[in-house]
Short mmCIF file of C-alpha atoms in Angstrom, two decimals:
data_model
loop_
_atom_site.label_atom_id
_atom_site.label_comp_id
_atom_site.label_asym_id
_atom_site.label_seq_id
_atom_site.Cartn_x
_atom_site.Cartn_y
_atom_site.Cartn_z
CA UNK A 1 0.01 -0.16 0.35
CA UNK A 2 1.25 3.52 -0.97
CA UNK A 3 2.38 5.53 1.85
CA UNK A 4 0.23 8.42 3.23
CA UNK A 5 1.16 12.13 3.95
CA UNK A 6 -0.99 14.64 5.66
CA UNK A 7 -0.80 18.25 3.90
CA UNK A 8 -2.15 21.23 5.50
CA UNK A 9 -0.18 24.33 5.17
CA UNK A 10 -0.78 28.23 5.20
CA UNK A 11 2.51 29.02 3.77
CA UNK A 12 2.67 26.87 0.74
CA UNK A 13 6.27 27.77 -0.30
CA UNK A 14 7.53 24.77 -1.95
CA UNK A 15 4.63 22.84 -1.53
CA UNK A 16 4.33 21.78 -4.76
CA UNK A 17 7.87 20.68 -5.52
CA UNK A 18 8.15 18.68 -1.94
CA UNK A 19 4.68 16.82 -2.79
CA UNK A 20 5.79 16.11 -6.65
CA UNK A 21 8.87 14.26 -5.44
CA UNK A 22 6.73 12.43 -2.63
CA UNK A 23 4.77 10.89 -5.39
CA UNK A 24 7.52 10.22 -8.06
CA UNK A 25 10.32 9.07 -5.83
CA UNK A 26 8.19 7.61 -2.62
CA UNK A 27 4.84 6.67 -3.71
CA UNK A 28 3.18 8.97 -1.31
CA UNK A 29 -0.65 9.54 -1.21
CA UNK A 30 -2.14 12.60 -0.10
CA UNK A 31 -5.11 13.81 2.30
CA UNK A 32 -5.22 17.50 2.51
CA UNK A 33 -7.75 20.19 3.71
CA UNK A 34 -9.03 23.71 2.15
CA UNK A 35 -6.65 25.46 0.23
CA UNK A 36 -3.60 22.89 0.41
CA UNK A 37 -5.92 20.54 -1.48
CA UNK A 38 -6.92 23.09 -3.86
CA UNK A 39 -3.23 23.63 -4.61
CA UNK A 40 -2.05 20.35 -5.08
CA UNK A 41 -5.14 19.67 -7.50
CA UNK A 42 -4.21 22.42 -9.57
CA UNK A 43 -0.90 21.46 -9.78
CA UNK A 44 -2.21 18.06 -11.37
CA UNK A 45 -1.66 16.06 -8.25
CA UNK A 46 -3.84 13.52 -6.81
CA UNK A 47 -5.30 14.42 -3.59
CA UNK A 48 -8.19 13.40 -1.38
CA UNK A 49 -9.73 16.34 0.82
CA UNK A 50 -9.92 15.46 4.73
CA UNK A 51 -13.62 15.97 4.41
CA UNK A 52 -14.01 13.26 2.06
CA UNK A 53 -11.52 10.76 3.98
CA UNK A 54 -13.16 11.41 7.19
CA UNK A 55 -16.72 11.33 5.98
CA UNK A 56 -17.45 14.67 8.07
CA UNK A 57 -17.68 18.02 6.38
CA UNK A 58 -15.85 20.99 7.45
CA UNK A 59 -17.89 23.04 9.79
CA UNK A 60 -18.22 26.31 11.85
CA UNK A 61 -16.59 28.52 8.69
CA UNK A 62 -13.68 25.97 8.56
CA UNK A 63 -13.00 26.13 12.45
CA UNK A 64 -13.46 22.25 12.51
CA UNK A 65 -11.51 20.32 9.84
CA UNK A 66 -8.94 17.94 10.89
CA UNK A 67 -10.09 17.43 14.54
CA UNK A 68 -11.43 13.78 14.02
CA UNK A 69 -10.29 10.24 14.89
CA UNK A 70 -9.40 9.48 11.34
CA UNK A 71 -6.83 12.00 11.34
CA UNK A 72 -5.61 11.79 15.01
CA UNK A 73 -6.00 7.98 14.94
CA UNK A 74 -3.79 7.70 11.73
CA UNK A 75 -0.92 10.10 13.36
CA UNK A 76 -0.68 8.77 17.35
CA UNK A 77 -0.89 5.03 16.37
CA UNK A 78 2.05 3.21 17.65
CA UNK A 79 3.06 0.63 14.91
CA UNK A 80 4.51 -1.77 17.29
CA UNK A 81 1.66 -1.83 19.66
CA UNK A 82 -0.84 -4.51 18.42
CA UNK A 83 -3.82 -2.98 20.15
CA UNK A 84 -3.19 0.14 18.29
CA UNK A 85 -2.89 -1.84 14.87
CA UNK A 86 -6.40 -3.52 15.91
CA UNK A 87 -8.03 0.12 16.21
CA UNK A 88 -6.69 1.38 12.96
CA UNK A 89 -8.05 -1.67 11.13
CA UNK A 90 -11.51 -1.99 13.04
CA UNK A 91 -11.93 1.83 12.31
CA UNK A 92 -10.95 1.77 8.75
CA UNK A 93 -8.06 4.29 9.63
CA UNK A 94 -4.96 4.57 7.63
CA UNK A 95 -1.59 5.04 9.69
CA UNK A 96 -0.30 8.61 8.56
CA UNK A 97 3.51 8.37 7.59
CA UNK A 98 4.19 11.92 7.04
CA UNK A 99 2.42 15.25 8.44
CA UNK A 100 3.50 18.56 6.79
CA UNK A 101 1.59 21.51 8.73
CA UNK A 102 2.41 24.86 9.28
CA UNK A 103 -0.08 27.26 11.14
CA UNK A 104 -2.15 30.37 10.28
CA UNK A 105 -0.14 33.71 10.45
CA UNK A 106 -1.37 34.91 13.73
CA UNK A 107 2.04 36.77 14.33
CA UNK A 108 1.72 38.37 10.89
CA UNK A 109 -1.61 39.37 11.34
CA UNK A 110 -1.43 41.21 14.52
CA UNK A 111 1.49 42.92 13.17
CA UNK A 112 -0.62 44.68 10.80
CA UNK A 113 -1.87 48.37 11.58
CA UNK A 114 -5.63 48.43 12.40
CA UNK A 115 -6.16 44.58 13.07
CA UNK A 116 -9.05 44.31 15.54
CA UNK A 117 -9.17 41.75 18.47
CA UNK A 118 -12.01 39.37 16.33
CA UNK A 119 -9.81 39.35 13.24
CA UNK A 120 -6.71 38.43 15.38
CA UNK A 121 -8.85 35.61 17.33
CA UNK A 122 -9.57 33.93 13.60
CA UNK A 123 -5.94 33.57 12.99
CA UNK A 124 -5.33 31.64 16.28
CA UNK A 125 -4.96 28.04 14.56
CA UNK A 126 -6.52 25.07 16.57
CA UNK A 127 -6.29 22.10 14.20
CA UNK A 128 -2.94 22.99 13.17
CA UNK A 129 -1.11 22.66 16.51
CA UNK A 130 -3.21 19.60 17.36
CA UNK A 131 -1.65 18.06 14.50
CA UNK A 132 1.77 19.30 15.05
CA UNK A 133 1.76 17.91 18.59
CA UNK A 134 0.29 14.85 18.11
CA UNK A 135 3.00 14.24 14.92
CA UNK A 136 5.85 15.50 17.32
CA UNK A 137 4.67 12.92 20.04
CA UNK A 138 4.76 9.86 17.86
CA UNK A 139 8.11 10.84 16.35
CA UNK A 140 9.06 7.12 16.81
CA UNK A 141 6.41 6.22 13.81
CA UNK A 142 6.44 9.23 11.73
CA UNK A 143 7.90 12.46 10.57
CA UNK A 144 6.64 15.96 11.30
CA UNK A 145 7.48 19.04 8.70
CA UNK A 146 6.63 22.54 10.01
CA UNK A 147 8.82 24.79 8.01
CA UNK A 148 9.37 24.95 4.35
CA UNK A 149 13.08 24.98 5.13
CA UNK A 150 12.83 21.28 6.13
CA UNK A 151 11.48 19.97 3.07
CA UNK A 152 14.66 19.49 1.15
CA UNK A 153 16.60 18.11 4.02
CA UNK A 154 13.53 15.83 4.33
CA UNK A 155 13.84 14.52 0.95
CA UNK A 156 17.63 14.14 0.98
CA UNK A 157 17.12 12.12 4.27
CA UNK A 158 14.57 9.81 2.49
CA UNK A 159 16.88 9.44 -0.58
CA UNK A 160 19.91 8.43 1.54
CA UNK A 161 18.27 6.15 4.09
CA UNK A 162 15.99 4.13 1.31
CA UNK A 163 12.58 5.85 2.29
CA UNK A 164 12.90 5.38 6.30
CA UNK A 165 14.38 8.51 7.82
CA UNK A 166 16.26 8.06 10.86
CA UNK A 167 14.69 7.98 14.45
CA UNK A 168 17.53 10.95 15.07
CA UNK A 169 16.26 12.73 12.16
CA UNK A 170 12.54 12.19 13.22
CA UNK A 171 13.41 13.32 16.91
CA UNK A 172 14.75 16.83 15.68
CA UNK A 173 11.86 17.07 13.32
CA UNK A 174 9.54 16.54 16.61
CA UNK A 175 11.76 19.23 18.88
CA UNK A 176 11.19 21.86 15.86
CA UNK A 177 7.18 20.92 15.76
CA UNK A 178 7.04 21.60 19.89
CA UNK A 179 9.18 24.66 19.49
CA UNK A 180 6.72 26.01 16.77
CA UNK A 181 3.76 25.54 18.81
CA UNK A 182 5.52 27.04 21.83
CA UNK A 183 6.32 30.23 20.23
CA UNK A 184 2.97 30.17 18.36
CA UNK A 185 1.10 29.97 21.71
CA UNK A 186 3.23 32.60 23.39
CA UNK A 187 2.63 35.30 20.72
CA UNK A 188 -0.93 34.62 21.22
CA UNK A 189 -0.85 34.67 24.82
CA UNK A 190 1.06 38.09 24.57
CA UNK A 191 -1.31 39.74 22.38
CA UNK A 192 -4.43 38.53 24.59
CA UNK A 193 -2.51 39.83 27.73
CA UNK A 194 -2.12 43.23 25.79
CA UNK A 195 -5.54 43.35 25.07
CA UNK A 196 -6.92 42.63 28.49
CA UNK A 197 -8.58 45.36 30.58
CA UNK A 198 -5.83 45.99 33.29
CA UNK A 199 -6.72 44.09 36.73
CA UNK A 200 -3.23 44.99 38.27
CA UNK A 201 -1.63 48.01 39.11
CA UNK A 202 -0.36 50.25 36.12
CA UNK A 203 3.16 48.98 35.05
CA UNK A 204 2.99 45.94 36.93
CA UNK A 205 4.70 43.10 35.14
CA UNK A 206 2.55 39.79 34.37
CA UNK A 207 2.53 36.95 36.67
CA UNK A 208 4.20 34.69 34.19
CA UNK A 209 6.49 35.81 31.36
CA UNK A 210 7.50 33.82 28.45
CA UNK A 211 10.46 34.60 26.03
CA UNK A 212 10.87 32.95 22.78
CA UNK A 213 13.43 33.37 19.77
CA UNK A 214 14.41 31.74 17.05
CA UNK A 215 17.97 31.54 16.06
CA UNK A 216 18.91 34.04 13.47
CA UNK A 217 22.55 33.38 13.18
CA UNK A 218 25.46 31.46 15.03
CA UNK A 219 28.30 33.77 16.45
CA UNK A 220 31.80 32.96 16.29
CA UNK A 221 32.04 33.10 20.00
CA UNK A 222 30.48 35.09 23.00
CA UNK A 223 32.17 37.91 24.77
CA UNK A 224 35.50 35.75 24.87
CA UNK A 225 36.65 33.17 22.70
CA UNK A 226 35.85 30.23 24.64
CA UNK A 227 31.97 31.28 25.08
CA UNK A 228 29.92 30.07 22.44
CA UNK A 229 27.12 32.42 21.41
CA UNK A 230 24.05 32.79 18.86
CA UNK A 231 21.61 35.81 17.78
CA UNK A 232 18.04 34.98 18.12
CA UNK A 233 15.28 36.84 16.77
CA UNK A 234 11.46 37.28 18.69
CA UNK A 235 8.63 36.94 16.68
CA UNK A 236 8.25 35.87 13.25
CA UNK A 237 8.49 39.34 11.71
CA UNK A 238 11.90 40.96 11.76
CA UNK A 239 12.43 44.02 13.83
CA UNK A 240 15.10 45.96 15.79
CA UNK A 241 18.80 44.83 14.52
CA UNK A 242 17.05 41.62 12.82
CA UNK A 243 15.80 44.24 10.47
CA UNK A 244 19.03 46.05 9.66
CA UNK A 245 20.68 45.92 6.58
CA UNK A 246 24.32 45.30 6.51
CA UNK A 247 26.00 47.11 3.82
CA UNK A 248 29.56 45.84 3.98
CA UNK A 249 31.91 44.50 6.61
CA UNK A 250 32.37 41.35 8.53
CA UNK A 251 30.04 39.30 10.38
CA UNK A 252 28.81 40.76 13.32
CA UNK A 253 30.09 39.45 16.64
CA UNK A 254 28.39 39.09 19.93
CA UNK A 255 30.07 42.23 21.17
CA UNK A 256 29.22 44.29 18.32
CA UNK A 257 25.76 43.76 18.83
CA UNK A 258 25.60 44.47 22.32
CA UNK A 259 27.74 47.66 21.57
CA UNK A 260 25.30 48.57 18.93
CA UNK A 261 22.18 48.35 21.18
CA UNK A 262 23.73 50.60 23.73
CA UNK A 263 24.68 53.16 20.71
CA UNK A 264 20.91 52.92 19.39
CA UNK A 265 19.81 53.72 22.83
CA UNK A 266 21.77 56.81 23.35
CA UNK A 267 21.16 58.17 19.62
CA UNK A 268 17.32 57.62 20.13
CA UNK A 269 17.67 60.60 22.89
CA UNK A 270 18.32 62.91 19.90
CA UNK A 271 15.92 62.70 17.33
CA UNK A 272 16.00 66.76 16.21
CA UNK A 273 19.33 67.81 15.93
CA UNK A 274 22.13 65.99 14.00
CA UNK A 275 24.07 63.66 16.35
CA UNK A 276 26.85 61.19 16.97
CA UNK A 277 27.50 58.85 19.35
CA UNK A 278 31.13 56.41 19.96
CA UNK A 279 30.74 53.62 22.25
CA UNK A 280 33.31 51.53 23.64
CA UNK A 281 32.24 48.62 25.92
CA UNK A 282 28.80 49.73 25.91
CA UNK A 283 29.76 52.99 27.38
CA UNK A 284 29.95 56.51 25.37
CA UNK A 285 33.39 58.01 24.73
CA UNK A 286 31.98 60.56 23.01
CA UNK A 287 28.49 61.87 22.41
CA UNK A 288 28.07 65.26 20.37
CA UNK A 289 25.09 67.45 18.79
CA UNK A 290 26.28 69.85 15.45
CA UNK A 291 24.75 71.65 12.93
CA UNK A 292 25.76 69.26 10.40
CA UNK A 293 26.14 65.36 10.86
CA UNK A 294 29.95 65.93 9.85
CA UNK A 295 30.53 68.50 12.67
CA UNK A 296 28.58 66.11 15.19
CA UNK A 297 30.86 63.61 14.44
CA UNK A 298 33.82 65.58 14.65
CA UNK A 299 33.02 66.80 18.13
CA UNK A 300 31.95 63.14 19.18
CA UNK A 301 35.35 61.89 18.21
CA UNK A 302 37.62 64.65 19.49
CA UNK A 303 35.94 64.17 22.66
CA UNK A 304 38.20 61.21 23.36
CA UNK A 305 40.18 60.13 20.25
CA UNK A 306 41.97 57.43 21.96
CA UNK A 307 38.95 55.57 23.13
CA UNK A 308 37.08 56.25 19.70
CA UNK A 309 39.64 53.61 18.09
CA UNK A 310 38.02 50.52 17.51
CA UNK A 311 34.59 51.98 18.61
CA UNK A 312 31.14 51.70 17.45
CA UNK A 313 29.59 54.72 16.03
CA UNK A 314 25.93 55.95 15.80
CA UNK A 315 24.37 58.69 13.54
CA UNK A 316 20.94 59.80 13.56
CA UNK A 317 20.84 61.20 9.91
CA UNK A 318 21.80 59.22 6.74
CA UNK A 319 25.61 59.38 6.08
CA UNK A 320 27.00 61.78 3.59
CA UNK A 321 29.82 61.94 1.82
CA UNK A 322 31.82 64.35 3.90
CA UNK A 323 30.99 62.34 6.98
CA UNK A 324 31.97 59.11 5.37
CA UNK A 325 35.10 60.61 4.79
CA UNK A 326 35.72 61.57 8.17
CA UNK A 327 34.58 57.88 9.39
CA UNK A 328 37.37 56.21 7.14
CA UNK A 329 40.13 58.48 8.85
CA UNK A 330 40.26 55.73 11.77
CA UNK A 331 39.62 52.22 12.46
CA UNK A 332 35.91 51.49 13.71
CA UNK A 333 34.23 48.28 14.16
CA UNK A 334 30.74 49.42 13.09
CA UNK A 335 28.78 52.23 11.96
CA UNK A 336 24.80 52.26 11.82
CA UNK A 337 22.62 55.16 10.44
CA UNK A 338 19.01 55.54 9.27
CA UNK A 339 20.63 55.49 5.57
CA UNK A 340 23.61 56.08 3.58
CA UNK A 341 23.77 57.79 -0.10
CA UNK A 342 25.57 56.41 -2.83
CA UNK A 343 28.33 58.36 -2.65
CA UNK A 344 29.16 57.79 0.99
CA UNK A 345 28.66 53.88 0.35
CA UNK A 346 31.50 54.28 -2.41
CA UNK A 347 33.56 56.40 0.03
CA UNK A 348 33.25 54.03 3.03
CA UNK A 349 33.70 51.04 0.64
CA UNK A 350 37.73 51.77 0.72
CA UNK A 351 37.54 50.30 4.69
CA UNK A 352 35.80 47.09 3.52
CA UNK A 353 36.06 45.65 7.05
CA UNK A 354 34.06 48.13 8.91
CA UNK A 355 30.79 46.65 9.52
CA UNK A 356 28.39 49.56 7.97
CA UNK A 357 24.43 48.95 8.95
CA UNK A 358 21.42 50.92 8.08
CA UNK A 359 18.50 51.03 10.65
CA UNK A 360 15.69 53.13 9.75
CA UNK A 361 13.87 52.72 13.26
CA UNK A 362 16.91 53.85 15.39
CA UNK A 363 14.27 54.78 18.15
CA UNK A 364 12.67 51.50 18.45
CA UNK A 365 13.32 49.36 21.09
CA UNK A 366 12.05 46.52 23.55
CA UNK A 367 9.63 47.54 26.03
CA UNK A 368 11.07 45.32 28.91
CA UNK A 369 15.06 44.13 29.70
CA UNK A 370 15.65 40.83 30.85
CA UNK A 371 18.73 39.41 32.93
CA UNK A 372 19.19 35.76 33.55
CA UNK A 373 20.18 34.71 37.13
CA UNK A 374 20.90 31.35 38.72
CA UNK A 375 17.36 29.65 38.75
CA UNK A 376 15.60 32.22 37.06
CA UNK A 377 15.59 35.81 35.13
CA UNK A 378 14.68 39.53 36.20
CA UNK A 379 12.48 41.29 34.01
CA UNK A 380 12.09 45.31 34.37
CA UNK A 381 10.33 47.74 32.10
CA UNK A 382 12.93 49.57 29.97
CA UNK A 383 14.35 52.84 31.25
CA UNK A 384 12.35 54.91 28.51
CA UNK A 385 11.50 57.71 30.61
CA UNK A 386 11.38 61.24 28.63
CA UNK A 387 13.46 64.08 30.44
CA UNK A 388 11.17 67.01 31.02
CA UNK A 389 12.90 69.99 32.31
CA UNK A 390 9.74 71.37 33.13
CA UNK A 391 9.73 68.90 36.07
CA UNK A 392 13.03 69.93 37.27
CA UNK A 393 13.67 71.97 40.59
CA UNK A 394 16.50 74.64 40.55
CA UNK A 395 17.37 74.18 44.13
CA UNK A 396 20.45 77.08 44.37
CA UNK A 397 20.44 80.69 44.66
CA UNK A 398 22.05 80.85 41.11
CA UNK A 399 19.57 79.90 38.25
CA UNK A 400 20.42 78.05 34.90
CA UNK A 401 20.15 80.45 31.52
CA UNK A 402 18.40 78.90 28.93
CA UNK A 403 21.44 77.53 27.20
CA UNK A 404 22.69 75.99 30.68
CA UNK A 405 19.66 74.57 30.81
CA UNK A 406 19.88 72.71 27.31
CA UNK A 407 23.62 71.70 28.05
CA UNK A 408 22.24 70.45 31.45
CA UNK A 409 19.47 68.33 29.47
CA UNK A 410 22.27 66.98 26.87
CA UNK A 411 24.57 65.52 29.96
CA UNK A 412 21.46 64.06 31.81
CA UNK A 413 20.54 62.13 28.41
CA UNK A 414 23.81 60.88 27.92
CA UNK A 415 24.51 59.94 31.70
CA UNK A 416 21.38 57.88 31.65
CA UNK A 417 23.28 55.72 29.30
CA UNK A 418 26.34 55.33 31.29
CA UNK A 419 27.14 52.45 33.55
CA UNK A 420 26.79 53.50 36.98
CA UNK A 421 28.11 55.04 39.08
CA UNK A 422 27.98 57.54 36.13
CA UNK A 423 29.42 61.19 35.63
CA UNK A 424 29.29 63.11 32.82
CA UNK A 425 30.85 66.29 31.82
CA UNK A 426 29.90 68.33 28.80
CA UNK A 427 29.89 71.77 26.92
CA UNK A 428 28.79 73.08 23.65
CA UNK A 429 26.77 69.86 23.51
CA UNK A 430 29.79 67.71 23.57
CA UNK A 431 30.74 65.26 26.15
CA UNK A 432 34.30 66.45 27.29
CA UNK A 433 34.79 63.75 30.39
CA UNK A 434 32.99 60.34 30.98
CA UNK A 435 33.55 58.59 34.19
CA UNK A 436 31.60 55.02 34.30
CA UNK A 437 30.93 51.81 36.22
CA UNK A 438 33.24 52.83 39.34
CA UNK A 439 32.72 51.57 42.78
CA UNK A 440 32.19 55.12 44.44
CA UNK A 441 30.71 58.18 42.67
CA UNK A 442 33.95 60.30 43.95
CA UNK A 443 36.14 58.07 41.78
CA UNK A 444 33.77 58.49 38.76
CA UNK A 445 33.91 62.37 39.08
CA UNK A 446 37.73 62.36 39.49
CA UNK A 447 38.03 60.32 35.96
CA UNK A 448 35.53 62.34 33.84
CA UNK A 449 37.11 65.73 35.32
CA UNK A 450 40.73 64.26 34.65
CA UNK A 451 39.59 63.33 31.09
CA UNK A 452 37.86 67.08 30.60
CA UNK A 453 41.06 68.81 31.85
CA UNK A 454 41.21 72.22 30.99
CA UNK A 455 38.13 72.05 29.01
CA UNK A 456 36.09 71.45 32.37
CA UNK A 457 36.09 75.20 33.07
CA UNK A 458 32.96 76.60 32.31
CA UNK A 459 31.50 73.09 31.44
CA UNK A 460 28.46 71.38 33.36
CA UNK A 461 28.66 68.14 35.23
CA UNK A 462 25.41 65.43 35.36
CA UNK A 463 25.33 62.50 37.72
CA UNK A 464 23.16 59.54 37.42
CA UNK A 465 22.74 59.27 41.22
CA UNK A 466 22.55 61.81 44.10
CA UNK A 467 25.46 62.91 45.98
CA UNK A 468 25.75 61.70 49.62
CA UNK A 469 28.27 63.97 50.62
CA UNK A 470 29.12 67.49 49.27
CA UNK A 471 32.81 66.40 48.20
CA UNK A 472 32.43 65.70 44.42
CA UNK A 473 30.47 69.09 44.36
CA UNK A 474 33.91 70.63 45.70
CA UNK A 475 35.99 68.57 43.73
CA UNK A 476 33.89 69.69 40.44
CA UNK A 477 33.98 73.43 41.26
CA UNK A 478 37.41 73.41 41.82
CA UNK A 479 37.86 71.80 38.33
CA UNK A 480 35.62 74.93 36.79
CA UNK A 481 32.19 73.33 36.46
CA UNK A 482 29.66 75.92 36.80
CA UNK A 483 26.60 73.95 36.91
CA UNK A 484 25.35 70.39 38.01
CA UNK A 485 22.46 68.34 37.41
CA UNK A 486 21.53 65.40 39.55
CA UNK A 487 18.39 63.49 40.72
CA UNK A 488 18.73 64.27 44.43
CA UNK A 489 17.02 62.34 47.00
CA UNK A 490 19.96 62.13 49.46
CA UNK A 491 19.34 62.48 53.17
CA UNK A 492 22.31 64.99 53.07
CA UNK A 493 20.97 66.97 49.81
CA UNK A 494 21.47 69.91 51.85
CA UNK A 495 25.01 69.73 52.18
CA UNK A 496 25.41 69.60 48.53
CA UNK A 497 23.10 72.25 48.01
CA UNK A 498 25.00 74.83 50.39
CA UNK A 499 28.15 73.87 48.89
CA UNK A 500 26.70 74.80 45.51
CA UNK A 501 25.55 78.25 47.05
CA UNK A 502 28.83 78.76 48.76
CA UNK A 503 30.88 77.98 45.35
CA UNK A 504 28.46 79.81 42.99
CA UNK A 505 27.27 76.74 40.90
CA UNK A 506 23.94 75.90 39.53
CA UNK A 507 22.29 72.89 40.87
CA UNK A 508 19.40 71.23 39.38
CA UNK A 509 17.45 68.23 41.09
CA UNK A 510 15.63 66.07 38.13
CA UNK A 511 13.75 63.69 40.81
CA UNK A 512 14.54 60.56 38.69
CA UNK A 513 17.64 58.28 38.79
CA UNK A 514 19.06 56.59 35.93
CA UNK A 515 21.13 53.82 37.65
CA UNK A 516 22.33 51.54 34.76
CA UNK A 517 23.83 48.25 35.99
#
């Protein structure tokens, strides 16, 4: 008797080629539902409709098609259990050797603008996941294929094994089946959760949090050569870095991607003015605004040219020729921008190893951040609060000028993205010194001021956390700092305020802390 395959796919890519090979090379017969049966018939391939095979019509507008004992009995029967074989014979059920199923495009549907909840609900597949799970469970006796990318691999396996795929191959296919249904269910759960009337406090995270991803690329290694690593994409629609276009350069590394994301977060703070960010080890070594993109990049580079060597550059405007020329003057690992004109591409091609990426949506990032710890993971809402100077409090006798307030805002936005303890010294919308990740705030202040040097005179200073003592205020004033922005909140805030008044400084409290660990 010919072998039986059940074909029921939403994505019909490669379907006809697979089916034709199954018939011509391996003597398969098909049962199929709906559009799959029509596609096979139109291609001149013999097929039996599921409704004709089961003797039960499709009902409820197609909601019930394959949920029938003749289908699931044929999938779940164990060929080495006599009672199962007897059940098949007594109920006139043929064993199914191959199940080819992929699911309704739920994720693609909800990604479209204006999709209603009822429309989304109709794209929740029921029969498909049931067949996928059943076939995956019974991999000892049949094969499940859930992605068009598996078709050629299956055919090669059949040719290599005389029509009997190995148990190991079938088990790998079963794993893909369960992973497919798992990610599908997670997408549905996340969507329904977002469309429920909140019963918890605003901003409270769900009691159950799921994260699923599909490997996009195997990476050479992780942070160090002895650590394996891979890049995963969440969702079925490419977004973020998965949607970026690489114009040139070597393959992206784990560290490249981590640094690129850090650069994206900072550059997204400055949508209105040409801006440039240079990142080293997730911290900015130079950030600047300019009248032109070239001017912004030159200012950012000159802020710390030593650290900029081998850095990651993010630009918030399409790369033009003059900026591209500046970019080629030093060794860089990566450059990302929302666009790049043709002349700039030709110039950058001279540095063929530099990774140049185009990411139009630089401002789009995750709503939560996740960190793995022993025995679990931590989830928090992303620190995407927008700074509002109208909410700031000037606590000193001396008040900031409009220009000083703009400078304070610039430094505060940068400081938000520096590893805590974080200090940023800036002037003319350009970072002059950055103190990052020190074990005490005094150390970060000293590093930032030392890096700024003489340029600290007349500059401003931003701190991501409050000053527990007035020593940092006095150190800043001695270096020439004229204004300070910090969150406040220390029991000894008044000591710092009094020191600022004594030294003739401006001090502004934001009321918001930006620790970054």
